Amino acid sequence: MTTTAPADVPTASAPLPGDEHRRPAIGPKLAAFTFKYGLVLVLVLMIVFFAVTQPAFRTVDNFLFILQASAVVAIVGLGATVSMTVGGFDLSVGATVSLSVMVAATTMVKFAMTGTTAILFALLAGVGVGLLNAFLIVIARIPDLVATLAAMFLVNGVTLWWVNGQSVAVGMTIDGKPAPGVFTEVFEWLGSGRFLGIPASVIVSAVVFGLVVVLLNFTRWGRALYAVGGNPVAAEAVGIRVRRYRVLAYVISGLLASIGGVLLVARLGRGDVAVGDAYLLQAISAALVGYAVLGANKPNAVGTLVGAVFVATLINGLTMFNFPYYAQSFVQGALLVVALLMSYTLGPRRRR
Amino acid sequence: MIQHHTPGGLGAAESSRTAPFVEISQLSKRFGATVALRSVSFDIRKGETLGLLGANGAGKSTLIKILSGLQPATSGTVSVQGEGREFTSPNQAQQLGIVTVHQNIDDGVVFGMTVAENLMLDTLGLFQPNPFLTYRKIRRRARALLEELELELPLDLPVEQLSASDRQQVSIGRALAKSPNLLILDEPTSTLSSREAELLFGAVRDLQYRGISVLYVSHRMSEIEELCHRAVVLRNGSVVSEHQQPLDLRAVTQSILGDLASTSLGAGRQHAPGDVVMRLRGVRSGKETAPFDLEVRRGEVLGVTGLVGAGKTELLEQLAGTRPLESGVITLNGSEYKPKSVADAIAKGVVMMPEERAVQAIFPDESVSRHLSIGRMGKVSRLGFMDRARERSFAEQVIAKFAVKAAGPDAAIETLSGGNQQKALVGRWLVEQQSLVILDEPFRGVDIGARAVIATELHEYSERAAVIVASSDPEEVLEVADRVLVMVDGRIVSDSPAFEMNSEALADAMSEVQRTTTSGAPQS
Ligand SMILES: Nc1ncnc2c1ncn2[C@@H]1O[C@H](COP(=O)(O)OP(=O)(O)OP(=O)(O)O)[C@@H](O)[C@H]1O
Ligand SMILES: [Mg+2]
């Protein structure tokens, strides 16, 4: 026996009965809006507020100063972002910054080589750490978090050992004699030079940012990186060399951390011990704040840059209000919590 | 294989079968611009097994998610035993005895826990006077449960190491352990072999005799006919018809497909085997099985069937570069073929669609279009840069050709119904020229209309390339294949043209031989 309803079945896009009376629900819409634009909106409002209340804030110089202050965090954070795209996590970026700072400083000061050589060695050191991470994770199959934690300790240890736990500065005495080398011109330019009025470090970070944006968003390799992070089994099944991409991601992460280190040592003009430590948390939190930018809900280059600039702006503005420097950590923590609330609590529910 | 006895429970439960257990009234659900359910009303009576039918994307899973408290309805009511209810969580539905086995099998198991822990998961949260629950105790109870259900599962293995069908059995076992008043099964047999399916049918009949209601979703008509007292058909989110036992299958099919019913279903065809594309010499499916030779030709669809674990996947994965070759030599279009990786195989024109969709093919939160281009990025990029326009037009081509129901190429893959995901993922390999296309269980969760579309496309496609289709369901294989191989314990026990076979003969070949062999070392 069969009973059949009228033959004409409405299509999926036809309105539901009662649709005309339906008022769009405010709650979910607001949540969706906040999820997407919330963080950018807060940044803009914050900039407007500081600009209105603090005349010193709204100068071009201060603007460039903020960008300069966020340059190293942004570059290191972009590296961490790339490691996150493959579903990993690089805890060794801070240690890599320290390592490359020391490598660059000793190359010039102790061995009196050129700045270009120093940069080359520093970047090679960064790639080396990336390869170490890749070895531990891809070959030895240690989970990312644990492997890069171990690498962090190892790299920190090696760095300290290498300089006997001492800072490296021009004119320091080594074995009773003054050190032969100096920071060369390249480093002076990187540290305080300008091009068309823009600080060198800002130019370098802009270039790095551009390259990472292009890599992640516009190339097939970027697609593959995200695919590996999304589902490595499925990625393998469509012919993506998962292991190679994970190696690539960690090498890029190490390389960018060492670029950050080079900029840092150029700005400081000396190789301080453990100077990179602070950059681990800042870089990672910039990358995580980036999840909440424009509703990406995944590691992304634009978000990381916004995250880095956000922190620098906030600290800059608060300093003008005489906010104590020791409260900076708290401010960063609060920002991270807000960003995580936006991406995880207000964002679409994820499975598992 | 399938005996046509009428559903049980007609005796004692008959009188109460008229009283509704769940009443669904004017239920609607919308996702943005898509209306998934439109004023749906029907009852699920006490003690009856109700079939819920409909094409891919008709709204079956959505309805079930509402009934089980996973998603809220946009409007309408659900009442249980005469009382209006609004479920805001799966827990609430379960307290009323509504227990669901969802279409995505991994929703029903917790990774990282053993089979025993998974089976007992729901009792772990209950209050017990003795707070110390040892693993031994859990294990003992889980074993008792398995014995009661006549299931055989490795209790101490983490669930993620189980095959899809075993994981499905775990979720079914879990559901039955909750002693439901209404058991909802969303395509439970799509990953089960026929033997495991028979066990499930036994369990359902047992529930029928005990007067427990079942809501049963399947694309396999034979199951609906065998198990259900009544069937409701959804099309585009509306109830279009209701059918009583004995079912008029033609009317049901027509009602499911609507206008599409006119498209020829499994039209007969003559095939002319062409050149050999791939030649296997001394290849084996596993380490310890006997080697064999095989030729795969253009112009015919080669079906491979056998029970779950017979070695189909193991063999096919060697061809696709997923596994290293055990032994022997393969030639592809005349030259030696020894894929070092999947990428290598794809470059040589050998592509494979793996059997487990959720685990092996879905990238969470990514768009349909990205899923379609991920395996062929070389063709939608220039110097490494993605060409979005070409990517989009390829996606539109697949969507149109395989009638994929999606909001558009940029819709997230999870917003598609299970069958539509499958159509898109199969279709992405069939638009371009390949040498050999291997599809492992391509019909999982695909409705009859779409099956016909895929079968027709495969036949047309096989004029240009070799096609292998593996399935543990003999009827599915006969629907699409021109030549059928039967595998048992890693060996090929029969190789014959499809027109010489029928599903009974295939089922016999799949199981008989296995019973007589003593060296029944299970594969995989
Ligand atoms: N989260 C979601 N967002 C947007 N659309 C959705 C979502 N979930 C389901 N849909 C849409 O609702 C419709 C019904 O989907 P549903 O999963 O209920 O189909 P189904 O009948 O179970 O199909 P199948 O037989 O393929 O499993 C489909 O058009 C689907 O694309
Ligand atoms: Mg479904």
mmCIF file of C-alpha atoms and ligand atoms in Angstrom, chain B residues 60-61 103 186-187 417-418, ligand 2:
data_model
loop_
_atom_site.group_PDB
_atom_site.id
_atom_site.type_symbol
_atom_site.label_atom_id
_atom_site.label_comp_id
_atom_site.label_asym_id
_atom_site.label_seq_id
_atom_site.Cartn_x
_atom_site.Cartn_y
_atom_site.Cartn_z
ATOM 1 C CA LYS B 60 17.755 11.713 6.397
ATOM 2 C CA SER B 61 20.856 12.314 8.470
ATOM 3 C CA GLN B 103 26.403 7.614 9.544
ATOM 4 C CA ASP B 186 21.924 5.646 9.851
ATOM 5 C CA GLU B 187 23.288 3.523 7.001
ATOM 6 C CA SER B 417 25.558 14.714 2.777
ATOM 7 C CA GLY B 418 27.606 11.514 3.008
HETATM 8 MG MG MG C 2 23.085 10.692 5.546
#
